[in-house]
């Protein structure tokens, strides 16, 4: 590993030099099946022809101007996203953390415009919202915050999927918004009760709080709908996106509707590169492909199929606590830490992830075939069974 890089990542000892569809190849020419897709970024897989064509054409035409000028592709992408999400306006950034930072600033200004001097936002335990100072403060993981104190003020934390805990805050006049993930990804693929988001929506309607949904990992078709909250038939006031929106090109978005869409004005927020012609042209190609190939519905179908097959393969295996998921956002929770599985999977040519120490997280591209889905299920099941058998024998 080069000493020139700050050691901010525990990198695996491998370098990929090429990707095609659901597969990657390392510098030794070995092929891997990608069940992680860059942590939910490459929803269309690697080197997708529509994405490559959009990037090449735009790079040869115009990459960047500035947000002080009109950007037609940005306006088109904003209109497409608003139509898909039934929202009114979009702010484009470079990443998910910046999209959440925009949401946090929007909520604070929303409160200040209503005469609240110390606006506060309700956030959840075991959540993840990014690594900027404000978003790591909003994140419900002490490990992410350690060493960066003093943290940003203005957050109230409650347990995830506990509606009563949020309702108890209804009398707090400083609260202006709730920031929550429809499904917690980094937290362990935690799926709340079916009526949780509906309860939060109703509470926000009663109190005048903004419901802000972090759909950075769940959005752009991964859950089986364009956005995970659409399973609940609700609309947020603010929603953030990133990851699969650019299929590898850095782009984030903060969408808002109603009064929330009127909060930010000229000079209140900005981004040098956010929403430039290159990334927005790519985002349009991603949406076109997801739409024409009906990939959100495909994610729903494959996700149910994979969960069912996992349950068949792992039925009765001691140590498997839960198998859960929504679309192609899948988790297998064990009763013990299982980070060792990442390296073992790599040895077998399979890319997976372990989060929350005990949860195997699978985020395959939405373009996987049935056969590739079966390869992932069989490969992961074999690894889990092997690990649990070893530790039981020991």
XYZ file of C-alpha atoms in Angstrom:
394
model
C 0.000 0.000 0.000
C 1.336 3.411 -0.924
C 2.518 5.590 1.974
C 1.231 8.573 0.022
C -2.346 7.755 0.987
C -3.821 8.580 4.385
C -4.714 5.245 6.004
C -8.437 5.986 6.243
C -9.535 2.610 4.861
C -8.823 -1.008 5.757
C -8.357 -2.055 2.162
C -8.450 -5.648 0.987
C -5.249 -6.771 -0.787
C -6.663 -6.700 -4.295
C -6.865 -4.282 -7.208
C -9.490 -4.447 -9.873
C -8.547 -3.410 -13.380
C -11.716 -4.111 -15.364
C -15.438 -4.555 -14.936
C -18.238 -5.764 -17.167
C -21.816 -6.192 -16.023
C -21.891 -8.102 -12.728
C -18.233 -9.160 -12.949
C -14.857 -7.639 -12.092
C -11.332 -8.784 -12.981
C -8.234 -8.230 -10.857
C -4.701 -7.430 -11.980
C -3.923 -11.178 -12.119
C -6.791 -11.795 -14.532
C -9.025 -13.517 -11.976
C -12.794 -13.033 -12.322
C -15.144 -12.081 -9.456
C -18.921 -11.972 -9.090
C -19.853 -8.609 -7.586
C -22.617 -8.890 -4.965
C -21.775 -5.478 -3.471
C -21.767 -3.143 -6.543
C -19.478 -0.597 -4.895
C -21.837 -0.493 -1.866
C -25.036 0.065 -3.856
C -23.441 2.482 -6.328
C -23.248 0.454 -9.556
C -26.897 -0.507 -9.840
C -26.454 -1.009 -13.586
C -23.255 -2.992 -13.091
C -19.860 -2.134 -14.535
C -19.127 -0.492 -17.903
C -22.809 -0.279 -18.777
C -22.985 0.820 -22.442
C -25.607 3.534 -21.836
C -23.544 5.067 -19.028
C -20.291 4.789 -20.985
C -21.868 6.382 -24.060
C -23.310 9.277 -22.050
C -19.991 9.887 -20.293
C -17.918 9.778 -23.483
C -20.247 11.992 -25.486
C -20.568 14.562 -22.723
C -16.839 14.558 -21.941
C -16.179 15.370 -25.594
C -18.779 18.153 -25.520
C -18.774 19.954 -22.170
C -17.771 18.715 -18.705
C -18.140 21.746 -16.467
C -19.202 25.368 -16.548
C -20.480 26.592 -13.179
C -23.737 26.890 -11.322
C -23.669 30.606 -12.059
C -24.979 29.612 -15.523
C -27.953 27.544 -16.648
C -27.177 23.841 -17.120
C -29.796 22.170 -19.366
C -28.922 18.591 -18.338
C -29.222 19.614 -14.673
C -32.676 21.057 -15.320
C -33.728 17.903 -17.185
C -32.440 15.609 -14.447
C -34.143 17.701 -11.785
C -37.434 17.465 -13.645
C -37.121 13.682 -14.066
C -36.337 13.144 -10.379
C -39.157 15.419 -9.237
C -41.590 13.562 -11.471
C -40.464 10.145 -10.216
C -40.574 11.183 -6.538
C -43.515 13.616 -6.710
C -41.331 16.392 -5.318
C -40.951 20.050 -6.329
C -37.260 21.012 -6.371
C -33.740 19.559 -6.295
C -30.322 20.705 -5.115
C -27.426 18.758 -6.653
C -24.234 17.956 -4.735
C -21.258 15.616 -5.183
C -22.101 12.899 -2.662
C -24.610 11.469 -0.237
C -23.004 13.161 2.748
C -23.313 16.525 1.025
C -26.932 15.781 0.128
C -27.654 15.076 3.805
C -25.703 18.176 4.808
C -28.027 20.176 2.535
C -31.050 18.554 4.186
C -29.742 19.414 7.662
C -29.110 23.030 6.669
C -32.545 23.203 5.053
C -34.212 21.939 8.259
C -32.352 24.447 10.423
C -33.257 27.350 8.171
C -36.863 26.093 8.029
C -36.935 26.315 11.832
C -35.240 29.705 11.996
C -37.741 31.103 9.486
C -40.435 30.048 11.970
C -38.805 31.804 14.877
C -37.110 28.774 16.456
C -33.712 29.958 17.734
C -32.206 26.524 18.438
C -33.751 24.131 15.873
C -33.176 20.437 16.504
C -33.541 17.345 14.309
C -34.625 13.894 15.485
C -32.198 11.174 14.317
C -31.994 7.434 14.936
C -29.701 5.013 16.714
C -27.689 2.669 14.414
C -28.193 5.067 11.511
C -25.597 6.247 8.982
C -25.767 9.585 7.188
C -22.161 10.362 6.197
C -18.777 11.516 7.470
C -18.885 15.309 7.305
C -18.999 16.861 10.764
C -22.771 17.400 10.758
C -23.660 14.080 9.141
C -21.397 12.031 11.408
C -23.095 13.745 14.333
C -26.477 12.725 12.922
C -25.152 9.175 12.473
C -26.123 6.806 15.287
C -22.808 5.004 15.619
C -20.355 6.138 18.343
C -17.433 4.567 16.432
C -17.961 7.028 13.565
C -17.962 9.972 15.988
C -15.047 8.946 18.223
C -12.196 11.441 18.214
C -14.074 14.177 16.398
C -15.661 15.862 19.404
C -16.996 18.457 19.987
C -19.811 17.357 17.708
C -22.416 19.587 16.131
C -25.316 20.525 18.372
C -28.942 20.274 17.384
C -29.745 16.539 17.182
C -32.020 14.396 19.370
C -31.437 10.651 19.092
C -34.053 7.927 19.597
C -34.156 4.170 18.885
C -34.924 3.156 15.297
C -38.327 1.659 14.573
C -39.720 2.975 17.866
C -42.580 5.294 16.991
C -43.543 5.919 20.598
C -40.046 7.261 21.349
C -40.494 9.894 18.641
C -44.060 10.696 19.695
C -42.807 11.496 23.206
C -40.906 14.417 21.668
C -44.019 15.952 20.127
C -44.150 18.683 22.779
C -40.566 19.836 22.159
C -40.891 23.235 20.493
C -37.310 23.227 19.194
C -37.704 20.158 16.985
C -38.128 20.957 13.319
C -37.534 17.682 11.455
C -36.944 13.934 11.526
C -34.042 12.472 9.511
C -34.414 8.723 8.980
C -33.508 5.927 6.576
C -36.468 3.882 5.271
C -34.199 0.843 5.706
C -30.946 1.131 7.664
C -28.174 -0.173 5.417
C -24.940 0.348 7.344
C -26.835 -0.373 10.554
C -27.430 -3.981 9.503
C -30.230 -4.006 6.871
C -32.729 -3.044 9.561
C -36.254 -2.996 8.172
C -38.801 -1.194 10.355
C -42.384 -2.234 11.030
C -44.640 -1.814 7.966
C -46.423 1.222 9.449
C -43.359 2.965 10.953
C -42.857 5.503 8.157
C -46.603 6.129 7.992
C -46.559 6.879 11.728
C -43.669 9.308 11.310
C -45.496 10.980 8.416
C -48.640 11.416 10.539
C -46.596 12.802 13.447
C -44.850 15.315 11.177
C -48.214 16.385 9.784
C -49.489 17.062 13.337
C -46.401 18.890 14.571
C -45.284 20.749 11.449
C -41.946 18.901 11.458
C -40.278 18.007 8.166
C -40.046 14.306 7.341
C -36.585 13.907 5.748
C -35.761 10.485 4.257
C -32.206 9.397 3.559
C -32.648 7.207 0.453
C -28.988 7.264 -0.483
C -28.684 3.470 -0.275
C -32.339 2.502 -0.782
C -33.158 4.813 -3.703
C -32.993 4.456 -7.508
C -34.815 1.143 -7.706
C -32.853 -0.957 -5.237
C -35.772 -1.552 -2.871
C -38.058 -2.771 -5.650
C -39.640 0.652 -6.121
C -37.967 3.829 -7.338
C -37.708 4.944 -3.704
C -38.244 2.783 -0.620
C -40.853 5.069 0.966
C -43.137 4.391 -2.001
C -43.813 0.952 -0.487
C -45.633 2.895 2.267
C -47.616 5.183 -0.029
C -46.286 8.333 1.667
C -44.400 11.425 0.514
C -41.487 12.912 2.470
C -40.905 16.650 2.681
C -37.205 16.176 1.939
C -35.389 13.204 0.387
C -31.699 12.653 -0.283
C -30.137 10.529 -3.023
C -26.648 9.647 -4.272
C -24.890 6.295 -4.918
C -26.853 4.625 -7.775
C -27.982 7.964 -9.223
C -24.623 8.242 -11.012
C -23.689 4.532 -11.265
C -20.157 5.460 -10.169
C -20.040 9.116 -11.197
C -20.080 11.327 -8.062
C -23.491 12.960 -7.682
C -25.880 13.589 -4.801
C -29.294 15.213 -4.657
C -31.508 16.767 -2.021
C -35.147 16.933 -3.114
C -37.871 18.911 -1.352
C -41.545 19.727 -1.777
C -44.070 22.163 -0.391
C -42.782 24.744 2.107
C -39.461 22.845 2.378
C -38.810 23.549 -1.313
C -38.925 27.293 -0.674
C -36.385 27.424 2.181
C -33.069 27.733 0.341
C -32.436 30.742 -1.879
C -29.498 32.356 -3.685
C -26.395 32.420 -1.515
C -27.743 30.090 1.206
C -26.111 26.947 -0.164
C -23.995 25.820 -3.093
C -21.586 23.315 -4.622
C -18.792 23.959 -7.100
C -19.110 20.709 -9.039
C -22.635 19.715 -7.996
C -24.909 18.983 -10.937
C -22.424 19.783 -13.680
C -23.157 18.714 -17.281
C -21.120 15.485 -17.045
C -22.766 14.011 -13.946
C -26.274 15.106 -14.900
C -26.020 13.638 -18.397
C -24.951 10.384 -16.716
C -27.827 10.556 -14.230
C -30.268 10.907 -17.110
C -28.779 7.807 -18.777
C -29.144 5.887 -15.505
C -32.806 6.843 -15.147
C -33.525 6.025 -18.801
C -31.995 2.564 -18.382
C -33.729 1.797 -15.094
C -37.020 2.874 -16.655
C -36.810 1.175 -20.042
C -35.595 -2.108 -18.553
C -38.102 -1.925 -15.661
C -35.275 -2.671 -13.236
C -37.011 -1.569 -10.002
C -39.621 -4.291 -10.566
C -36.836 -6.708 -11.469
C -35.123 -5.887 -8.144
C -38.339 -6.682 -6.280
C -38.726 -10.016 -8.062
C -35.095 -11.090 -7.628
C -34.964 -9.906 -4.021
C -37.948 -12.057 -3.053
C -36.471 -14.996 -4.960
C -33.092 -14.663 -3.246
C -34.624 -14.320 0.225
C -36.735 -17.421 -0.362
C -33.746 -19.434 -1.569
C -31.633 -18.268 1.369
C -34.347 -19.419 3.753
C -34.398 -22.832 2.079
C -30.596 -23.171 2.139
C -30.118 -21.930 5.707
C -33.226 -23.400 7.329
C -32.350 -24.990 10.674
C -28.719 -23.802 10.627
C -27.791 -22.875 14.180
C -26.276 -19.409 14.358
C -28.407 -17.824 11.625
C -30.591 -15.310 13.454
C -32.445 -13.665 10.584
C -32.690 -13.356 6.814
C -34.221 -10.077 5.713
C -34.334 -7.631 2.864
C -36.264 -5.297 0.626
C -35.652 -5.722 -3.085
C -31.943 -6.226 -3.692
C -30.960 -4.895 -0.268
C -30.361 -8.159 1.581
C -28.990 -9.109 4.991
C -28.199 -12.398 6.747
C -27.700 -11.856 10.465
C -25.611 -14.335 12.440
C -25.400 -14.659 16.202
C -21.676 -13.794 16.157
C -19.185 -11.499 14.372
C -18.589 -12.719 10.833
C -16.222 -10.202 9.206
C -13.937 -13.095 8.256
C -16.480 -14.050 5.580
C -15.481 -11.091 3.408
C -11.972 -12.478 2.872
C -13.197 -16.043 2.433
C -15.712 -14.921 -0.179
C -12.973 -13.018 -1.991
C -10.906 -16.206 -2.171
C -13.864 -17.878 -3.872
C -14.321 -15.035 -6.366
C -17.314 -13.412 -4.684
C -17.548 -9.819 -3.418
C -19.707 -9.337 -0.310
C -19.742 -7.087 2.739
C -20.311 -7.483 6.485
C -21.853 -4.616 8.418
C -22.828 -4.136 12.072
C -20.234 -6.888 12.737
C -22.771 -9.735 12.399
C -24.735 -9.041 9.202
C -23.721 -10.235 5.748
C -24.858 -7.417 3.452
C -25.601 -8.087 -0.215
C -26.223 -5.283 -2.712
C -25.845 -6.865 -6.158
C -26.392 -4.863 -9.365
C -30.026 -4.723 -10.465
C -29.071 -6.322 -13.795
C -28.107 -9.723 -12.367
C -29.599 -12.791 -14.011
C -31.385 -15.591 -12.167
C -28.311 -17.794 -12.567
C -26.027 -15.114 -11.096
C -28.457 -14.609 -8.210
C -28.347 -18.358 -7.560
C -24.532 -18.274 -7.598
C -24.568 -15.548 -4.949
C -27.075 -17.364 -2.736
C -25.263 -20.699 -2.996
C -21.825 -19.155 -2.473
C -22.831 -17.122 0.568
C -24.858 -19.970 2.071
C -21.907 -22.353 1.774
C -19.599 -19.816 3.450
C -22.033 -19.206 6.318
C -22.626 -22.914 6.915
C -18.881 -23.604 6.804
C -18.084 -20.834 9.307
C -20.781 -21.829 11.778
C -19.799 -25.506 11.572
C -16.133 -24.668 12.246
C -16.913 -22.524 15.266
C -19.375 -25.079 16.657
C -16.767 -27.839 16.316
C -14.147 -25.675 18.032
